[in-house]
Short mmCIF file of C-alpha atoms and ligand atoms in Angstrom, two decimals:
data_model
loop_
_atom_site.label_atom_id
_atom_site.label_comp_id
_atom_site.label_asym_id
_atom_site.label_seq_id
_atom_site.Cartn_x
_atom_site.Cartn_y
_atom_site.Cartn_z
CA VAL A 841 0.11 0.03 0.24
CA LEU A 842 2.22 3.15 -1.23
CA ALA A 843 1.37 6.25 0.94
CA PRO A 844 0.74 10.14 -0.78
CA GLY A 845 3.82 10.80 -2.96
CA GLU A 846 5.46 8.10 -2.14
CA ALA A 847 6.93 6.15 -4.75
CA ALA A 848 7.58 2.36 -5.18
CA THR A 849 10.52 2.22 -5.70
CA THR A 850 13.34 -0.97 -3.51
CA ILE A 851 10.49 -3.14 -5.78
CA LYS A 852 9.87 -3.99 -9.07
CA MET A 853 6.50 -3.54 -10.65
CA PRO A 854 4.37 -5.85 -13.85
CA VAL A 855 1.26 -4.40 -12.93
CA PRO A 856 1.61 -0.31 -12.51
CA PRO A 857 -0.28 0.32 -9.18
CA GLN A 858 -3.74 0.97 -9.44
CA ASP A 859 -6.07 3.54 -6.45
CA ALA A 860 -6.78 2.10 -3.33
CA GLY A 861 -10.74 3.83 -3.80
CA GLU A 862 -12.59 6.48 -2.88
CA LEU A 863 -11.85 5.13 1.19
CA LEU A 864 -8.09 5.71 0.81
CA PRO A 865 -7.81 8.81 -0.89
CA GLY A 866 -4.39 9.37 -2.23
CA TRP A 867 -3.60 5.69 -1.40
CA ARG A 868 -2.25 3.49 -4.16
CA LEU A 869 -2.53 -0.29 -3.98
CA ALA A 870 0.69 -1.55 -5.90
CA LEU A 871 1.93 -5.56 -7.25
CA GLY A 872 5.39 -5.93 -7.47
CA PHE A 873 8.36 -8.69 -6.36
CA ARG A 874 10.66 -7.48 -3.56
CA ASP A 875 13.68 -9.98 -5.01
CA GLY A 876 14.42 -9.42 -8.55
CA ASP A 877 12.05 -10.71 -11.13
CA PRO A 878 11.19 -14.17 -11.46
CA LEU A 879 8.49 -13.65 -14.24
CA ALA A 880 11.46 -11.62 -16.64
CA GLU A 881 14.33 -14.61 -15.24
CA ALA A 882 11.85 -16.89 -16.17
CA SER A 883 12.02 -15.99 -19.47
CA ALA A 884 14.79 -15.22 -19.82
CA ARG A 885 15.69 -18.62 -18.75
CA GLN A 886 13.33 -20.24 -21.62
CA ALA A 887 14.50 -17.93 -24.29
CA ARG A 888 18.26 -19.13 -23.62
CA PHE A 889 16.89 -22.17 -23.28
CA TYR A 890 15.40 -22.15 -26.85
CA LEU A 891 18.61 -20.42 -27.86
CA TRP A 892 20.48 -23.17 -27.32
CA MET A 893 18.21 -25.28 -28.57
CA GLY A 894 18.48 -23.57 -31.63
CA VAL A 895 22.28 -24.15 -31.82
CA GLY A 896 22.27 -27.51 -31.27
CA VAL A 897 19.56 -28.69 -33.18
CA VAL A 898 21.61 -26.62 -36.09
CA ALA A 899 24.65 -28.25 -34.48
CA ILE A 900 22.68 -32.12 -34.51
CA ILE A 901 22.04 -31.04 -38.12
CA GLY A 902 24.97 -29.64 -39.46
CA VAL A 903 27.15 -33.09 -38.40
CA LEU A 904 24.73 -35.13 -39.48
CA ALA A 905 24.81 -33.25 -43.35
CA VAL A 906 28.62 -34.00 -42.86
CA MET A 907 27.93 -37.61 -42.56
CA VAL A 908 25.96 -37.63 -45.01
CA ALA A 909 28.85 -35.65 -47.44
CA ARG A 910 31.51 -37.81 -46.29
CA TYR A 911 28.75 -42.12 -47.27
CA VAL A 912 28.41 -40.18 -50.09
CA ALA A 913 31.70 -38.97 -52.12
CA GLU A 914 33.40 -42.89 -50.37
CA GLN A 915 29.88 -44.33 -52.70
CA VAL A 916 31.02 -41.69 -55.33
CA ARG A 917 34.90 -43.35 -54.92
CA LEU A 918 33.64 -47.05 -54.48
CA ALA A 919 31.71 -45.98 -57.48
CA ARG A 920 34.63 -44.91 -59.66
CA MET A 921 36.92 -47.73 -58.37
CA LYS A 922 34.70 -50.60 -59.24
CA ASN A 923 34.21 -48.64 -63.01
CA GLU A 924 37.83 -48.10 -63.45
CA LEU A 925 38.61 -51.61 -62.15
CA VAL A 926 37.01 -53.52 -63.79
CA SER A 927 37.65 -51.45 -67.05
CA THR A 928 41.39 -52.65 -66.57
CA VAL A 929 40.58 -55.88 -65.60
CA SER A 930 38.79 -56.70 -68.15
CA HIS A 931 41.64 -55.43 -70.39
CA GLU A 932 44.14 -56.71 -68.92
CA LEU A 933 42.19 -60.64 -69.24
CA LYS A 934 41.57 -60.02 -73.46
CA THR A 935 44.94 -58.99 -74.10
CA PRO A 936 46.52 -62.40 -73.08
CA LEU A 937 43.67 -64.37 -74.70
CA ALA A 938 43.50 -62.73 -78.26
CA SER A 939 47.35 -63.79 -77.98
CA MET A 940 46.33 -67.03 -77.11
CA ARG A 941 43.50 -68.05 -80.17
CA VAL A 942 46.61 -66.39 -82.81
CA LEU A 943 48.62 -69.36 -81.28
CA LEU A 944 46.48 -71.47 -81.40
CA ASP A 945 44.07 -71.00 -84.28
CA THR A 946 47.28 -70.66 -85.69
CA LEU A 947 48.71 -74.60 -84.69
CA SER A 948 45.53 -75.56 -85.49
CA ALA A 949 45.76 -74.94 -89.26
CA GLY A 950 49.28 -76.36 -89.39
CA ARG A 951 50.92 -73.27 -90.00
CA TYR A 952 54.14 -74.51 -88.61
CA ARG A 953 57.63 -74.45 -90.72
CA ASP A 954 58.63 -77.07 -88.02
CA GLU A 955 58.39 -79.31 -84.65
CA ALA A 956 60.71 -76.02 -83.53
CA GLN A 957 58.47 -73.37 -84.11
CA LEU A 958 55.10 -75.46 -83.09
CA ARG A 959 57.41 -75.81 -79.42
CA ARG A 960 57.55 -72.13 -79.48
CA TYR A 961 54.20 -71.46 -80.12
CA LEU A 962 52.77 -73.70 -77.84
CA HIS A 963 55.55 -72.21 -75.17
CA LEU A 964 54.68 -68.75 -75.69
CA ALA A 965 50.81 -69.53 -75.27
CA THR A 966 51.40 -71.72 -72.44
CA LYS A 967 53.24 -67.74 -70.84
CA GLU A 968 50.46 -66.34 -71.82
CA ASN A 969 47.74 -68.59 -69.41
CA ALA A 970 50.37 -68.34 -66.94
CA ARG A 971 50.03 -64.34 -67.33
CA LEU A 972 45.92 -64.52 -67.22
CA SER A 973 46.43 -67.54 -63.99
CA GLN A 974 48.37 -65.41 -62.57
CA LEU A 975 46.44 -61.79 -63.26
CA ILE A 976 42.98 -63.78 -61.88
CA GLU A 977 44.74 -65.59 -58.56
CA ASN A 978 46.05 -61.42 -58.27
CA PHE A 979 42.70 -60.44 -58.85
CA LEU A 980 40.55 -63.17 -56.29
CA VAL A 981 43.25 -62.18 -52.91
CA PHE A 982 41.76 -58.39 -53.84
CA SER A 983 38.62 -59.42 -53.71
CA ARG A 984 38.99 -61.82 -50.64
CA LEU A 985 41.38 -58.99 -48.58
CA GLU A 986 38.75 -56.43 -49.73
CA ARG A 987 35.88 -58.40 -47.86
CA GLY A 988 38.08 -59.19 -45.53
CA GLN A 989 37.67 -63.45 -46.38
CA GLN A 990 41.64 -64.15 -46.66
CA GLN A 991 42.00 -66.57 -44.70
CA PHE A 992 45.81 -67.03 -43.23
CA ARG A 993 47.50 -70.79 -42.22
CA PHE A 994 49.94 -69.51 -39.83
CA THR A 995 53.50 -72.22 -39.68
CA GLU A 996 56.43 -71.50 -38.74
CA LEU A 997 58.13 -70.77 -42.12
CA SER A 998 61.84 -70.67 -43.22
CA PRO A 999 62.87 -67.95 -45.59
CA GLN A 1000 65.57 -69.74 -47.60
CA GLU A 1001 62.10 -72.46 -49.04
CA LEU A 1002 60.31 -69.21 -49.71
CA VAL A 1003 61.56 -67.25 -51.66
CA ARG A 1004 63.13 -70.62 -53.14
CA THR A 1005 58.15 -71.03 -54.08
CA ALA A 1006 57.94 -67.85 -55.62
CA LEU A 1007 61.14 -67.49 -57.88
CA ASP A 1008 59.47 -71.54 -59.39
CA ALA A 1009 56.94 -70.06 -59.93
CA LEU A 1010 58.31 -67.29 -61.50
CA GLY A 1011 59.12 -70.78 -64.02
CA GLU A 1012 61.29 -70.22 -67.14
CA LYS A 1013 60.77 -65.88 -67.21
CA LEU A 1014 63.50 -64.76 -64.73
CA THR A 1015 66.35 -66.95 -66.13
CA GLY A 1016 65.78 -66.25 -70.20
CA PRO A 1017 68.42 -64.35 -71.48
CA SER A 1018 67.81 -61.42 -71.16
CA CYS A 1019 67.05 -61.66 -67.14
CA ARG A 1020 70.35 -61.66 -64.56
CA LEU A 1021 68.83 -63.09 -61.38
CA ASN A 1022 71.16 -62.71 -59.00
CA THR A 1023 69.97 -64.39 -55.38
CA GLN A 1024 71.90 -63.80 -52.24
CA LEU A 1025 69.65 -65.45 -49.06
CA ALA A 1026 71.97 -65.28 -45.74
CA PRO A 1027 73.09 -68.22 -44.57
CA ASP A 1028 71.59 -69.49 -40.45
CA LEU A 1029 68.14 -66.83 -41.70
CA PRO A 1030 65.72 -67.63 -38.54
CA ALA A 1031 62.34 -69.51 -39.44
CA ILE A 1032 59.65 -66.80 -39.32
CA ARG A 1033 55.33 -67.43 -39.19
CA GLY A 1034 53.34 -66.27 -41.45
CA ASP A 1035 51.00 -67.98 -45.32
CA ALA A 1036 53.09 -69.61 -47.27
CA ASP A 1037 50.96 -69.09 -49.99
CA ALA A 1038 50.68 -65.18 -49.09
CA LEU A 1039 54.10 -64.60 -48.34
CA ALA A 1040 54.73 -66.72 -52.16
CA THR A 1041 51.59 -63.97 -53.80
CA VAL A 1042 53.98 -61.13 -51.75
CA LEU A 1043 57.67 -62.44 -53.68
CA VAL A 1044 56.41 -63.02 -56.72
CA ASN A 1045 54.78 -59.81 -57.00
CA LEU A 1046 57.14 -57.77 -56.00
CA LEU A 1047 59.14 -60.23 -58.64
CA ASP A 1048 56.92 -59.94 -61.44
CA ASN A 1049 56.84 -56.11 -60.88
CA ALA A 1050 60.63 -55.97 -60.30
CA TYR A 1051 61.20 -57.69 -63.92
CA LYS A 1052 58.55 -55.42 -65.52
CA TYR A 1053 59.46 -52.08 -65.35
CA THR A 1054 62.35 -53.12 -66.32
CA ASN A 1055 63.41 -52.44 -69.41
CA GLY A 1056 66.66 -53.68 -71.67
CA GLU A 1057 68.83 -56.36 -70.01
CA LYS A 1058 68.04 -57.26 -66.35
CA HIS A 1059 69.43 -57.30 -63.69
CA ILE A 1060 67.42 -58.36 -60.92
CA ALA A 1061 68.38 -59.29 -57.25
CA VAL A 1062 66.70 -61.26 -54.80
CA ARG A 1063 67.76 -60.32 -51.13
CA ALA A 1064 67.09 -62.31 -47.68
CA TYR A 1065 68.87 -61.97 -44.34
CA ALA A 1066 68.48 -60.31 -40.49
CA GLU A 1067 68.36 -57.50 -38.70
CA GLY A 1068 67.14 -56.93 -35.95
CA GLU A 1069 64.18 -59.01 -34.80
CA GLN A 1070 62.39 -59.32 -38.78
CA VAL A 1071 63.92 -61.60 -41.73
CA VAL A 1072 64.08 -58.34 -44.73
CA PHE A 1073 62.99 -59.79 -47.86
CA ALA A 1074 64.57 -57.35 -50.60
CA VAL A 1075 64.06 -57.03 -53.89
CA THR A 1076 66.60 -54.90 -56.52
CA ASP A 1077 65.28 -54.13 -60.42
CA SER A 1078 67.56 -51.99 -62.93
CA GLY A 1079 64.21 -50.67 -64.29
CA ILE A 1080 62.46 -47.77 -64.50
CA GLY A 1081 62.50 -46.42 -61.08
CA ILE A 1082 59.59 -44.78 -59.11
CA ALA A 1083 59.32 -40.26 -58.30
CA PRO A 1084 59.47 -39.97 -54.96
CA ASP A 1085 55.82 -38.04 -55.04
CA GLU A 1086 54.63 -41.04 -56.60
CA GLN A 1087 56.22 -43.57 -54.38
CA ARG A 1088 53.38 -44.00 -51.08
CA ARG A 1089 50.71 -43.79 -53.68
CA ILE A 1090 51.72 -47.28 -55.58
CA PHE A 1091 50.67 -49.13 -53.02
CA ASP A 1092 47.04 -48.48 -52.87
CA ARG A 1093 44.03 -50.16 -54.58
CA ILE A 1094 44.52 -50.17 -58.80
CA TYR A 1095 46.65 -47.16 -58.98
CA GLN A 1096 49.10 -47.16 -61.62
CA VAL A 1097 52.30 -44.56 -62.45
CA ASP A 1098 50.71 -44.71 -66.35
CA GLN A 1099 47.48 -44.98 -65.98
CA SER A 1100 46.68 -45.52 -69.87
CA LEU A 1101 44.87 -48.35 -70.50
CA THR A 1102 47.68 -49.07 -74.37
CA ARG A 1103 49.73 -49.33 -71.28
CA GLN A 1104 52.40 -52.25 -72.95
CA ARG A 1105 53.20 -54.03 -69.37
CA GLY A 1106 49.76 -55.25 -68.14
CA GLY A 1107 48.09 -55.23 -64.94
CA CYS A 1108 46.00 -53.67 -63.04
CA GLY A 1109 46.87 -51.91 -59.89
CA LEU A 1110 46.42 -54.50 -57.43
CA GLY A 1111 49.48 -56.20 -56.94
CA LEU A 1112 51.61 -53.94 -54.63
CA SER A 1113 48.06 -52.80 -52.65
CA ILE A 1114 47.39 -57.34 -52.30
CA VAL A 1115 50.71 -57.39 -51.40
CA GLN A 1116 50.76 -54.09 -48.47
CA SER A 1117 47.62 -55.61 -46.22
CA ILE A 1118 49.20 -59.90 -46.71
CA VAL A 1119 52.94 -58.40 -44.93
CA ARG A 1120 50.57 -56.13 -42.50
CA ALA A 1121 48.03 -59.34 -41.25
CA HIS A 1122 51.77 -60.82 -40.80
CA GLY A 1123 52.35 -57.78 -38.57
CA GLY A 1124 55.14 -56.80 -40.76
CA ALA A 1125 56.37 -53.88 -43.26
CA VAL A 1126 56.67 -52.80 -47.21
CA GLU A 1127 59.26 -49.96 -47.63
CA VAL A 1128 60.71 -48.61 -50.67
CA THR A 1129 63.33 -46.84 -51.78
CA SER A 1130 64.04 -46.02 -55.97
CA GLU A 1131 65.37 -42.90 -58.20
CA PRO A 1132 63.85 -42.84 -62.11
CA GLY A 1133 66.09 -44.61 -64.57
CA LYS A 1134 68.91 -46.18 -61.99
CA GLY A 1135 65.75 -48.78 -60.23
CA SER A 1136 63.80 -49.70 -57.17
CA THR A 1137 64.17 -52.23 -54.62
CA PHE A 1138 61.32 -53.20 -52.56
CA ARG A 1139 62.18 -54.34 -48.88
CA VAL A 1140 59.38 -56.77 -47.18
CA ARG A 1141 60.04 -57.17 -44.21
CA ILE A 1142 58.71 -59.67 -41.73
CA PRO A 1143 58.82 -60.98 -37.34
CA VAL A 1144 60.87 -64.00 -37.03
CA ALA A 1145 58.87 -66.41 -35.46
CA ASN A 1146 59.88 -66.51 -31.90
CA GLN A 1147 62.68 -64.40 -30.17
CA ASN A 1148 64.83 -67.16 -28.99
CA ALA A 1149 64.36 -68.99 -32.88
CA GLN A 1150 66.42 -71.64 -33.59
CA THR A 1151 67.37 -70.85 -36.94
CA VAL A 1152 65.84 -72.87 -40.13
CA ASN A 1153 68.88 -73.97 -43.63
CA ARG A 1154 66.94 -75.76 -45.91
P1 ADP B 1158 50.36 -53.14 -61.58
O1 ADP B 1158 49.47 -54.42 -62.01
O2 ADP B 1158 49.99 -51.93 -62.18
O3 ADP B 1158 52.24 -54.18 -61.46
P2 ADP B 1158 50.56 -53.00 -58.82
O4 ADP B 1158 50.62 -52.15 -57.59
O5 ADP B 1158 51.87 -54.22 -59.18
O6 ADP B 1158 50.03 -52.67 -60.47
O7 ADP B 1158 51.96 -51.40 -59.12
C1 ADP B 1158 51.94 -50.40 -58.81
C2 ADP B 1158 52.06 -49.51 -60.16
O8 ADP B 1158 53.39 -49.57 -58.85
C3 ADP B 1158 53.23 -50.14 -61.16
O9 ADP B 1158 51.33 -48.77 -61.76
C4 ADP B 1158 54.30 -49.32 -61.75
O10 ADP B 1158 53.65 -47.62 -62.72
C5 ADP B 1158 54.94 -49.27 -60.42
N1 ADP B 1158 55.65 -50.41 -59.95
C6 ADP B 1158 55.63 -51.27 -59.05
N2 ADP B 1158 57.01 -52.07 -59.07
C7 ADP B 1158 57.37 -50.54 -60.13
C8 ADP B 1158 59.17 -51.47 -59.58
N3 ADP B 1158 60.02 -52.56 -59.43
N4 ADP B 1158 59.84 -50.70 -60.31
C9 ADP B 1158 58.40 -48.80 -61.47
N5 ADP B 1158 57.49 -49.69 -61.15
C10 ADP B 1158 56.77 -50.22 -60.58
#
């Protein structure tokens, strides 16, 4: 109740003072809050709540938009990769099949001079067949690795034996007249733990690349030596080499330095990505040192079977 002339300075009044009526002339009735204005505080609280809710919703929409954009980009990348893979693989399959057909047509039509030429043609057809098989094998291994369905059977392996298996798989390719192969296997190497077929695939891919990417007379060396708790397999060639900025990308799936479909050397750009996946599954690492025009060395490091491993020297 405000006396005549009294101002309501100490209280907040959401409702303006009203005259008390005829019985109390000059007096006024006021309704207000003594300590702050709870209504204003409540509305400020509400406003803050809506503001943060708005910020939260915008942030969630932002995060969702980024996730959707990433998902779409990944799908586009996969679709492009599939298309590239299909076109390179079909091209690679076509080449050996076409040369085998020409060779077999020639032979079945009897168009050869003597038995020596017949043998040469058959030998060429066998080579094309082997190339086709290796291509398909690589493709199947790649597909299993991608789907996480590659089963590794780990056993103790002799590094020397492994190198010999890989060299045998490549047959006469590396012992032909235009190729000098140098094999240096350190004696008393410790056993490694790994999948014999998968590790042979690793070495076959590296040796095949050393052969493919060396022009003219080829000098290829394969070495195996122990370093710390690892056995290192090194494949060196005297080939075309790899530019420094390409050296990391060559391990990517279907990456080829020369990406034109008309390139001469064959392959789908799967070999080194397979090598890397297999080596990583063995707890190892693969690295390359290379100088364009001089040659390359690929080193694969595989951990020894156990630290007190007995040496295997078969
Ligand atoms: P590809 O089937 O094309 O040989 P890889 O995955 O085995 O596929 O190799 C990827 C690319 O790395 C090759 O296309 C080639 O350009 C380059 N490369 C691989 N090995 C060598 C090498 N020893 N010397 C030079 N270039 C190489």
